[in-house]
Amino acid sequence: MDGIHDLGGMDSFHDLPPDQPDDASPFHHEWEGVVQSLYITGLGSDTFELDRFRYTLEGDDPERYLTVPYYERWLGALETLFVETGVVDAEELRERAEAIAAGEAEVPDMEDPDRLPALLEGVREKYLSRRGDGDPAFAVGDRVRAVKRHPAEHTRCPRYIRGATGEVVADRGAHVYPDENARKGGDDERAEQLYNIRFDAEDLWGEDCTDADGLHIELWEPYLIDPEAE
């Protein structure tokens, strides 16, 4: 998606993590782990698709996207998805949140460890997007150009590589095409060929990068064209 959500490769948006011990928690606060658990529960129970989750995240207002903590954005997307799929009622959710904030209710402490293996297996299946070998239009060693297109909705083609030419390094087979799958809420598992493409860093970021510097990125076939056919 074009907009503030596509920060990959952009100058001045590098957030290097501080030095931490190997056993440090991946979360800054306990509630962030709860949000991660909600994500696993929703994805693993087939409540929503991975691409639909990303698409919902991208619906954030740009200012909010830059000022709200990472897992707070996740929480907003999860609330939207749980309401859209009928898991919770929007008004009931609002009332419950207000009651907890006012100290008039508590979050119930519930455990169901027997459910965890099934949820984790559901998550694993959601990330397994391969749908066979497909019918590739490109082969390893071919030069390809990323289409210079600016879609208004979800896409996995980063803005900074559009229009750049690279080389096919590997054919990954046919995988669910995320652009369509996100827009249709998981109802369209159309598969398209997926490739690993190498771009010279100098072509992307200028002559300060040497020829030895490169970027490998996974790109679906609809993002690519033969530069000689233009």
Backbone as CSV, one residue per row, in Angstrom:
resi,resn,N_x,N_y,N_z,CA_x,CA_y,CA_z,C_x,C_y,C_z
1,MET,0.845,-1.196,0.000,0.000,0.000,0.000,0.877,1.241,0.000
2,ASP,0.527,2.218,-0.794,1.234,3.489,-0.747,0.816,4.237,0.511
3,GLY,1.747,4.960,1.098,1.401,5.713,2.301,2.393,5.468,3.408
4,ILE,2.040,5.927,4.581,2.951,5.899,5.708,3.262,4.480,6.171
5,HIS,2.409,3.515,5.796,2.601,2.136,6.234,3.773,1.468,5.530
6,ASP,4.165,1.960,4.351,5.256,1.365,3.585,6.554,2.110,3.887
7,LEU,7.187,1.758,5.021,8.389,2.470,5.459,9.672,1.740,5.081
8,GLY,9.556,0.510,4.604,10.757,-0.252,4.285,11.622,0.456,3.267
9,GLY,12.914,0.562,3.555,13.844,1.168,2.618,13.857,2.677,2.605
10,MET,13.014,3.331,3.409,12.966,4.787,3.418,14.015,5.344,4.378
11,ASP,14.612,6.472,4.011,15.599,7.126,4.874,14.961,7.600,6.162
12,SER,15.762,7.579,7.240,15.396,8.151,8.545,14.336,7.338,9.286
13,PHE,14.096,6.100,8.847,13.133,5.272,9.561,13.781,3.966,10.012
14,HIS,14.991,4.074,10.524,15.705,2.903,11.033,15.677,2.965,12.557
15,ASP,15.100,1.966,13.165,14.970,1.931,14.621,15.781,0.760,15.149
16,LEU,17.058,0.999,15.461,17.920,-0.073,15.942,17.589,-0.397,17.389
17,PRO,17.404,-1.682,17.713,17.048,-2.041,19.088,18.217,-1.825,20.034
18,PRO,17.938,-1.490,21.302,19.010,-1.332,22.281,19.621,-2.683,22.617
19,ASP,20.818,-2.661,23.205,21.455,-3.901,23.626,20.603,-4.569,24.697
20,GLN,20.319,-5.841,24.493,19.501,-6.577,25.436,20.107,-7.959,25.650
21,PRO,19.926,-8.547,26.820,20.407,-9.910,27.035,19.647,-10.898,26.164
22,ASP,20.242,-12.073,25.931,19.631,-13.060,25.050,18.270,-13.531,25.547
23,ASP,18.057,-13.478,26.869,16.799,-13.973,27.412,15.782,-12.856,27.656
24,ALA,16.019,-11.678,27.050,15.110,-10.549,27.253,13.754,-10.839,26.633
25,SER,12.683,-10.337,27.258,11.344,-10.508,26.731,11.191,-9.709,25.438
26,PRO,10.468,-10.249,24.450,10.224,-9.476,23.217,9.214,-8.353,23.428
27,PHE,8.610,-8.275,24.618,7.584,-7.279,24.897,8.082,-6.277,25.936
28,HIS,7.705,-5.013,25.750,8.043,-3.981,26.722,7.088,-3.997,27.910
29,HIS,5.840,-4.435,27.677,4.819,-4.462,28.723,4.055,-5.776,28.624
30,GLU,3.493,-6.200,29.740,2.780,-7.473,29.772,1.597,-7.490,28.812
31,TRP,0.898,-6.345,28.677,-0.285,-6.308,27.820,0.058,-6.574,26.352
32,GLU,1.300,-6.290,25.946,1.693,-6.549,24.567,1.686,-8.052,24.279
33,GLY,2.092,-8.836,25.265,2.029,-10.281,25.112,0.601,-10.785,24.998
34,VAL,-0.314,-10.111,25.700,-1.730,-10.468,25.604,-2.248,-10.194,24.188
35,VAL,-1.834,-9.066,23.617,-2.242,-8.742,22.248,-1.697,-9.789,21.275
36,GLN,-0.442,-10.198,21.458,0.133,-11.242,20.612,-0.680,-12.538,20.734
37,SER,-1.125,-12.850,21.949,-1.946,-14.042,22.167,-3.292,-13.931,21.451
38,LEU,-3.880,-12.728,21.453,-5.133,-12.505,20.728,-4.944,-12.737,19.229
39,TYR,-3.809,-12.287,18.724,-3.488,-12.485,17.306,-3.386,-13.980,16.991
40,ILE,-2.665,-14.718,17.820,-2.523,-16.156,17.615,-3.886,-16.844,17.685
41,THR,-4.719,-16.419,18.637,-6.049,-17.009,18.797,-6.921,-16.748,17.568
42,GLY,-6.939,-15.507,17.082,-7.760,-15.174,15.919,-7.291,-15.856,14.655
43,LEU,-5.975,-15.852,14.432,-5.429,-16.470,13.226,-5.549,-17.985,13.302
44,GLY,-5.207,-18.548,14.464,-5.213,-20.002,14.602,-6.595,-20.610,14.616
45,SER,-7.613,-19.830,14.976,-8.986,-20.342,14.994,-9.721,-20.067,13.690
46,ASP,-9.002,-19.561,12.681,-9.571,-19.277,11.364,-10.594,-18.150,11.410
47,THR,-10.446,-17.243,12.381,-11.340,-16.090,12.467,-11.018,-15.073,11.377
48,PHE,-9.736,-14.938,11.031,-9.339,-14.036,9.951,-8.076,-14.575,9.290
49,GLU,-7.771,-14.021,8.121,-6.584,-14.409,7.358,-5.422,-13.464,7.663
50,LEU,-4.204,-13.970,7.467,-3.016,-13.154,7.678,-3.035,-11.906,6.808
51,ASP,-3.385,-12.045,5.539,-3.409,-10.892,4.643,-4.489,-9.898,5.038
52,ARG,-5.619,-10.402,5.538,-6.686,-9.502,5.976,-6.250,-8.712,7.205
53,PHE,-5.476,-9.337,8.069,-4.951,-8.641,9.245,-4.041,-7.490,8.812
54,ARG,-3.150,-7.751,7.867,-2.260,-6.698,7.368,-3.062,-5.573,6.712
55,TYR,-4.054,-5.962,5.933,-4.907,-4.985,5.256,-5.618,-4.090,6.275
56,THR,-6.079,-4.684,7.369,-6.774,-3.923,8.413,-5.816,-2.988,9.130
57,LEU,-4.607,-3.440,9.396,-3.591,-2.577,10.008,-3.346,-1.333,9.161
58,GLU,-3.345,-1.514,7.854,-3.047,-0.408,6.949,-4.187,0.601,6.867
59,GLY,-5.308,0.289,7.500,-6.420,1.238,7.512,-6.241,2.346,8.524
60,ASP,-5.157,2.273,9.322,-4.891,3.312,10.319,-4.650,4.672,9.677
61,ASP,-5.102,5.706,10.359,-4.770,7.075,9.957,-3.246,7.239,10.019
62,PRO,-2.617,7.893,9.013,-1.152,8.023,9.002,-0.568,8.622,10.273
63,GLU,-1.201,9.654,10.823,-0.670,10.264,12.048,-0.704,9.264,13.204
64,ARG,-1.797,8.533,13.307,-1.915,7.533,14.365,-0.868,6.446,14.176
65,TYR,-0.622,6.061,12.934,0.337,4.998,12.645,1.733,5.349,13.171
66,LEU,2.091,6.628,13.099,3.426,7.047,13.527,3.516,7.349,15.021
67,THR,2.403,7.579,15.674,2.445,8.022,17.067,1.968,6.974,18.068
68,VAL,1.248,5.962,17.601,0.715,4.937,18.502,1.679,3.756,18.561
69,PRO,1.914,3.198,19.743,2.823,2.043,19.859,2.404,0.874,18.975
70,TYR,3.372,0.093,18.599,3.202,-1.029,17.664,2.046,-1.941,18.059
71,TYR,2.066,-2.441,19.281,1.042,-3.398,19.682,-0.310,-2.745,19.950
72,GLU,-0.331,-1.445,20.148,-1.620,-0.764,20.242,-2.286,-0.726,18.878
73,ARG,-1.487,-0.566,17.824,-2.042,-0.638,16.469,-2.571,-2.046,16.195
74,TRP,-1.822,-3.046,16.648,-2.282,-4.426,16.494,-3.621,-4.628,17.202
75,LEU,-3.737,-4.097,18.417,-4.966,-4.263,19.192,-6.153,-3.644,18.456
76,GLY,-5.958,-2.453,17.896,-7.031,-1.811,17.146,-7.471,-2.655,15.954
77,ALA,-6.509,-3.235,15.247,-6.839,-4.075,14.095,-7.576,-5.334,14.533
78,LEU,-7.137,-5.933,15.634,-7.790,-7.145,16.131,-9.219,-6.864,16.579
79,GLU,-9.427,-5.737,17.260,-10.787,-5.369,17.664,-11.690,-5.225,16.439
80,THR,-11.164,-4.564,15.402,-11.942,-4.392,14.170,-12.308,-5.734,13.555
81,LEU,-11.348,-6.644,13.486,-11.582,-7.940,12.867,-12.549,-8.795,13.682
82,PHE,-12.415,-8.759,15.013,-13.314,-9.547,15.854,-14.749,-9.024,15.768
83,VAL,-14.895,-7.722,15.601,-16.238,-7.151,15.429,-16.783,-7.519,14.054
84,GLU,-15.969,-7.367,13.003,-16.408,-7.669,11.633,-16.837,-9.124,11.473
85,THR,-16.157,-10.022,12.176,-16.459,-11.449,12.035,-17.513,-11.933,13.030
86,GLY,-18.038,-11.021,13.870,-19.107,-11.378,14.796,-18.664,-12.081,16.058
87,VAL,-17.354,-12.089,16.328,-16.851,-12.714,17.552,-17.296,-11.908,18.767
88,VAL,-17.258,-10.577,18.640,-17.713,-9.706,19.722,-18.625,-8.631,19.146
89,ASP,-19.453,-8.066,19.995,-20.320,-6.961,19.605,-19.619,-5.644,19.918
90,ALA,-19.645,-4.715,18.984,-18.912,-3.461,19.139,-19.358,-2.687,20.382
91,GLU,-20.640,-2.594,20.616,-21.142,-1.845,21.767,-20.775,-2.551,23.078
92,GLU,-20.889,-3.860,23.085,-20.514,-4.618,24.284,-19.024,-4.463,24.580
93,LEU,-18.212,-4.459,23.537,-16.762,-4.285,23.702,-16.463,-2.912,24.289
94,ARG,-17.123,-1.875,23.770,-16.903,-0.519,24.281,-17.298,-0.414,25.748
95,GLU,-18.455,-0.950,26.086,-18.918,-0.883,27.469,-17.979,-1.642,28.410
96,ARG,-17.507,-2.787,27.958,-16.599,-3.591,28.786,-15.286,-2.846,29.015
97,ALA,-14.753,-2.236,27.949,-13.502,-1.492,28.080,-13.653,-0.312,29.029
98,GLU,-14.770,0.402,28.952,-15.011,1.543,29.832,-15.136,1.088,31.286
99,ALA,-15.783,-0.054,31.509,-15.944,-0.565,32.868,-14.600,-0.966,33.471
100,ILE,-13.754,-1.575,32.681,-12.419,-1.966,33.162,-11.590,-0.730,33.464
101,ALA,-11.662,0.274,32.572,-10.903,1.510,32.788,-11.366,2.235,34.045
102,ALA,-12.643,2.129,34.374,-13.198,2.796,35.561,-13.025,1.966,36.826
103,GLY,-12.438,0.785,36.702,-12.256,-0.073,37.865,-13.514,-0.792,38.289
104,GLU,-14.503,-0.832,37.429,-15.781,-1.462,37.755,-15.863,-2.905,37.269
105,ALA,-14.845,-3.351,36.575,-14.794,-4.735,36.087,-13.337,-5.138,35.953
106,GLU,-13.086,-6.426,35.891,-11.732,-6.942,35.754,-11.653,-7.870,34.545
107,VAL,-10.463,-7.989,34.013,-10.242,-8.942,32.925,-10.182,-10.333,33.534
108,PRO,-11.036,-11.254,33.109,-11.033,-12.593,33.701,-9.731,-13.332,33.419
109,ASP,-9.252,-14.052,34.405,-8.030,-14.842,34.267,-8.428,-16.264,33.901
110,MET,-8.321,-16.595,32.612,-8.758,-17.898,32.128,-7.595,-18.627,31.464
111,GLU,-7.531,-19.928,31.641,-6.489,-20.745,31.030,-7.121,-21.947,30.334
112,ASP,-6.592,-22.275,29.163,-7.068,-23.440,28.426,-5.885,-24.016,27.638
113,PRO,-4.896,-24.592,28.348,-3.676,-25.068,27.682,-3.936,-26.147,26.641
114,ASP,-5.025,-26.888,26.762,-5.304,-27.949,25.793,-5.628,-27.397,24.408
115,ARG,-6.018,-26.125,24.356,-6.373,-25.511,23.073,-5.167,-25.017,22.299
116,LEU,-4.056,-24.809,23.001,-2.890,-24.173,22.385,-2.339,-24.940,21.179
117,PRO,-2.155,-26.269,21.242,-1.603,-26.966,20.067,-2.424,-26.759,18.801
118,ALA,-3.757,-26.785,18.938,-4.613,-26.590,17.763,-4.484,-25.176,17.213
119,LEU,-4.377,-24.188,18.100,-4.227,-22.802,17.649,-2.898,-22.609,16.925
120,LEU,-1.823,-23.166,17.491,-0.506,-23.029,16.860,-0.469,-23.725,15.507
121,GLU,-1.148,-24.858,15.391,-1.214,-25.545,14.107,-2.009,-24.705,13.106
122,GLY,-3.061,-24.046,13.581,-3.833,-23.166,12.708,-3.009,-21.993,12.206
123,VAL,-2.175,-21.425,13.086,-1.286,-20.335,12.684,-0.286,-20.830,11.645
124,ARG,0.292,-21.999,11.879,1.268,-22.561,10.939,0.649,-22.724,9.551
125,GLU,-0.581,-23.221,9.509,-1.250,-23.417,8.220,-1.495,-22.092,7.506
126,LYS,-1.779,-21.036,8.271,-2.019,-19.729,7.657,-0.749,-19.186,6.991
127,TYR,0.414,-19.527,7.543,1.659,-19.039,6.969,2.150,-19.924,5.822
128,LEU,1.560,-21.111,5.674,1.928,-21.996,4.568,1.056,-21.653,3.360
129,SER,1.546,-20.749,2.525,0.723,-20.226,1.431,0.977,-20.931,0.105
130,ARG,1.892,-21.909,0.079,2.223,-22.548,-1.195,1.057,-23.373,-1.715
131,ARG,0.817,-23.272,-3.028,-0.281,-24.002,-3.662,0.221,-24.778,-4.885
132,GLY,1.439,-25.281,-4.843,1.972,-26.072,-5.952,3.094,-25.375,-6.688
133,ASP,3.458,-25.925,-7.855,4.589,-25.393,-8.624,4.187,-24.306,-9.604
134,GLY,2.925,-24.304,-10.034,2.462,-23.253,-10.932,3.042,-23.360,-12.329
135,ASP,2.932,-22.265,-13.074,3.417,-22.189,-14.461,4.217,-20.898,-14.604
136,PRO,5.495,-20.920,-14.213,6.286,-19.680,-14.139,6.525,-19.026,-15.493
137,ALA,6.414,-17.701,-15.518,6.723,-16.937,-16.722,8.199,-16.579,-16.795
138,PHE,8.896,-16.664,-15.640,10.308,-16.297,-15.569,11.122,-17.465,-15.024
139,ALA,12.402,-17.486,-15.376,13.314,-18.532,-14.917,14.481,-17.912,-14.170
140,VAL,15.169,-18.746,-13.398,16.348,-18.269,-12.671,17.348,-17.679,-13.668
141,GLY,17.849,-16.493,-13.363,18.786,-15.795,-14.240,18.135,-14.734,-15.102
142,ASP,16.805,-14.757,-15.232,16.105,-13.741,-16.031,16.177,-12.376,-15.350
143,ARG,16.260,-11.339,-16.173,16.149,-9.976,-15.677,14.673,-9.595,-15.679
144,VAL,14.229,-8.987,-14.595,12.826,-8.587,-14.469,12.763,-7.175,-13.888
145,ARG,11.665,-6.497,-14.164,11.469,-5.158,-13.613,10.195,-5.141,-12.775
146,ALA,10.297,-4.533,-11.614,9.116,-4.390,-10.755,8.196,-3.329,-11.356
147,VAL,6.946,-3.669,-11.501,5.976,-2.764,-12.116,5.862,-1.489,-11.288
148,LYS,5.865,-0.355,-11.963,5.719,0.930,-11.282,4.243,1.258,-11.214
149,ARG,3.616,0.722,-10.180,2.184,0.864,-9.993,1.930,1.345,-8.576
150,HIS,0.909,2.159,-8.364,0.632,2.717,-7.039,-0.791,2.359,-6.612
151,PRO,-0.989,1.128,-6.144,-2.338,0.691,-5.759,-2.846,1.426,-4.527
152,ALA,-4.148,1.607,-4.474,-4.750,2.296,-3.329,-4.965,1.347,-2.161
153,GLU,-4.864,0.031,-2.422,-5.132,-0.935,-1.365,-3.887,-1.769,-1.088
154,HIS,-4.084,-2.878,-0.393,-2.974,-3.689,0.094,-2.137,-4.285,-1.033
155,THR,-0.810,-4.238,-0.864,0.107,-4.919,-1.767,1.360,-5.289,-0.988
156,ARG,2.017,-6.362,-1.404,3.264,-6.776,-0.774,4.468,-6.345,-1.614
157,CYS,4.232,-5.500,-2.586,5.331,-4.985,-3.414,5.781,-3.647,-2.842
158,PRO,6.971,-3.581,-2.233,7.423,-2.334,-1.605,7.554,-1.202,-2.610
159,ARG,7.232,-0.022,-2.169,7.264,1.146,-3.037,8.668,1.424,-3.582
160,TYR,9.702,1.200,-2.739,11.045,1.616,-3.132,11.695,0.730,-4.198
161,ILE,11.078,-0.427,-4.536,11.674,-1.247,-5.600,10.871,-1.140,-6.901
162,ARG,9.755,-0.408,-6.889,8.950,-0.285,-8.102,9.708,0.501,-9.170
163,GLY,9.758,-0.076,-10.354,10.504,0.537,-11.450,11.944,0.071,-11.534
164,ALA,12.438,-0.631,-10.512,13.822,-1.117,-10.498,13.911,-2.475,-11.193
165,THR,15.088,-2.770,-11.743,15.333,-4.026,-12.442,16.246,-4.914,-11.617
166,GLY,15.890,-6.178,-11.517,16.686,-7.131,-10.754,16.782,-8.455,-11.490
167,GLU,17.315,-9.458,-10.802,17.534,-10.770,-11.405,16.826,-11.848,-10.586
168,VAL,16.166,-12.771,-11.279,15.506,-13.892,-10.603,16.574,-14.828,-10.044
169,VAL,16.529,-15.049,-8.733,17.494,-15.923,-8.062,16.879,-17.290,-7.766
170,ALA,15.580,-17.318,-7.480,14.918,-18.581,-7.162,13.432,-18.499,-7.494
171,ASP,12.880,-19.642,-7.886,11.439,-19.779,-8.118,10.869,-20.503,-6.907
172,ARG,9.969,-19.858,-6.172,9.410,-20.421,-4.942,8.139,-21.247,-5.176
173,GLY,7.676,-21.347,-6.408,6.421,-22.038,-6.656,5.246,-21.080,-6.587
174,ALA,4.036,-21.625,-6.671,2.827,-20.808,-6.644,2.333,-20.647,-5.208
175,HIS,2.078,-19.408,-4.817,1.610,-19.088,-3.467,0.380,-18.191,-3.541
176,VAL,-0.423,-18.239,-2.474,-1.604,-17.378,-2.398,-1.191,-15.925,-2.639
177,TYR,-1.900,-15.267,-3.542,-1.585,-13.892,-3.916,-2.191,-12.952,-2.875
178,PRO,-1.372,-12.292,-2.039,-1.895,-11.543,-0.890,-2.750,-10.335,-1.242
179,ASP,-2.481,-9.686,-2.360,-3.239,-8.492,-2.724,-4.734,-8.801,-2.821
180,GLU,-5.069,-9.883,-3.542,-6.469,-10.266,-3.702,-7.020,-10.891,-2.425
181,ASN,-6.216,-11.714,-1.771,-6.670,-12.407,-0.566,-7.028,-11.415,0.542
182,ALA,-6.259,-10.333,0.650,-6.524,-9.324,1.678,-7.820,-8.578,1.401
183,ARG,-8.022,-8.201,0.158,-9.199,-7.406,-0.187,-10.488,-8.207,-0.036
184,LYS,-10.404,-9.507,-0.257,-11.600,-10.339,-0.248,-11.751,-11.126,1.040
185,GLY,-11.011,-10.724,2.065,-11.196,-11.291,3.391,-10.900,-12.765,3.508
186,GLY,-9.984,-13.270,2.670,-9.633,-14.679,2.736,-10.479,-15.565,1.849
187,ASP,-11.397,-14.957,1.075,-12.268,-15.751,0.211,-11.656,-15.992,-1.165
188,ASP,-10.485,-15.430,-1.426,-9.842,-15.610,-2.725,-8.412,-16.104,-2.498
189,GLU,-8.219,-17.423,-2.643,-6.886,-17.985,-2.460,-6.226,-18.247,-3.809
190,ARG,-6.473,-17.341,-4.745,-5.815,-17.421,-6.055,-4.307,-17.459,-5.857
191,ALA,-3.650,-18.380,-6.530,-2.207,-18.521,-6.397,-1.489,-17.899,-7.594
192,GLU,-0.371,-17.258,-7.315,0.495,-16.687,-8.346,1.930,-17.114,-8.046
193,GLN,2.742,-17.156,-9.112,4.130,-17.574,-8.935,4.889,-16.564,-8.076
194,LEU,5.737,-17.081,-7.191,6.524,-16.250,-6.288,8.006,-16.471,-6.577
195,TYR,8.765,-15.380,-6.650,10.186,-15.457,-6.971,11.014,-14.709,-5.923
196,ASN,12.270,-15.143,-5.789,13.245,-14.358,-5.041,14.041,-13.549,-6.056
197,ILE,14.004,-12.231,-5.901,14.660,-11.321,-6.845,15.777,-10.573,-6.133
198,ARG,16.933,-10.476,-6.794,18.038,-9.694,-6.242,18.152,-8.370,-6.986
199,PHE,18.193,-7.286,-6.225,18.401,-5.941,-6.767,19.739,-5.410,-6.278
200,ASP,20.469,-4.718,-7.146,21.680,-4.028,-6.708,21.284,-2.843,-5.841
201,ALA,21.939,-2.734,-4.696,21.606,-1.647,-3.772,21.833,-0.285,-4.413
202,GLU,22.833,-0.181,-5.278,23.119,1.105,-5.929,21.943,1.561,-6.776
203,ASP,21.255,0.606,-7.411,20.100,0.959,-8.231,18.942,1.478,-7.387
204,LEU,18.892,1.024,-6.134,17.792,1.415,-5.263,18.091,2.672,-4.472
205,TRP,19.350,2.794,-3.986,19.667,3.864,-3.034,20.826,4.757,-3.450
206,GLY,21.342,4.586,-4.681,22.354,5.513,-5.153,23.761,4.958,-5.155
207,GLU,24.677,5.767,-5.693,26.039,5.310,-5.944,26.875,5.127,-4.684
208,ASP,26.409,5.584,-3.529,27.152,5.352,-2.292,27.166,3.886,-1.915
209,CYS,26.244,3.105,-2.486,26.228,1.665,-2.247,27.074,0.981,-3.315
210,THR,27.848,-0.019,-2.931,28.724,-0.699,-3.879,27.979,-1.822,-4.584
211,ASP,28.591,-2.342,-5.647,27.994,-3.449,-6.386,27.875,-4.698,-5.528
212,ALA,28.670,-4.767,-4.459,28.631,-5.942,-3.580,27.401,-5.928,-2.689
213,ASP,26.745,-4.776,-2.586,25.559,-4.660,-1.744,24.315,-4.944,-2.562
214,GLY,23.508,-5.845,-2.073,22.284,-6.174,-2.798,21.145,-6.465,-1.856
215,LEU,19.955,-6.487,-2.415,18.752,-6.769,-1.645,18.009,-7.915,-2.309
216,HIS,17.682,-8.941,-1.522,16.852,-10.046,-2.008,15.444,-9.861,-1.471
217,ILE,14.465,-9.973,-2.335,13.090,-9.778,-1.904,12.179,-10.751,-2.647
218,GLU,11.157,-11.261,-1.932,10.202,-12.188,-2.530,9.092,-11.380,-3.212
219,LEU,8.887,-11.638,-4.509,7.888,-10.879,-5.274,7.014,-11.816,-6.101
220,TRP,5.716,-11.540,-6.092,4.772,-12.322,-6.889,4.830,-11.887,-8.356
221,GLU,4.477,-12.808,-9.239,4.600,-12.572,-10.679,3.836,-11.344,-11.177
222,PRO,2.621,-11.034,-10.670,1.933,-9.837,-11.169,2.691,-8.539,-10.895
223,TYR,3.692,-8.570,-10.010,4.489,-7.369,-9.738,5.598,-7.179,-10.780
224,LEU,5.813,-8.162,-11.642,7.015,-8.194,-12.474,6.688,-8.162,-13.970
225,ILE,7.599,-7.556,-14.728,7.497,-7.564,-16.191,8.881,-7.815,-16.772
226,ASP,8.906,-8.244,-18.033,10.151,-8.403,-18.761,10.589,-7.015,-19.239
227,PRO,11.739,-6.509,-18.790,12.144,-5.154,-19.193,12.363,-5.010,-20.693
228,GLU,12.626,-6.126,-21.391,12.851,-6.059,-22.844,11.522,-5.987,-23.602
229,ALA,10.423,-6.302,-22.946,9.123,-6.328,-23.624,8.385,-5.003,-23.561
230,GLU,8.975,-4.011,-22.884,8.291,-2.711,-22.733,8.343,-1.924,-24.030
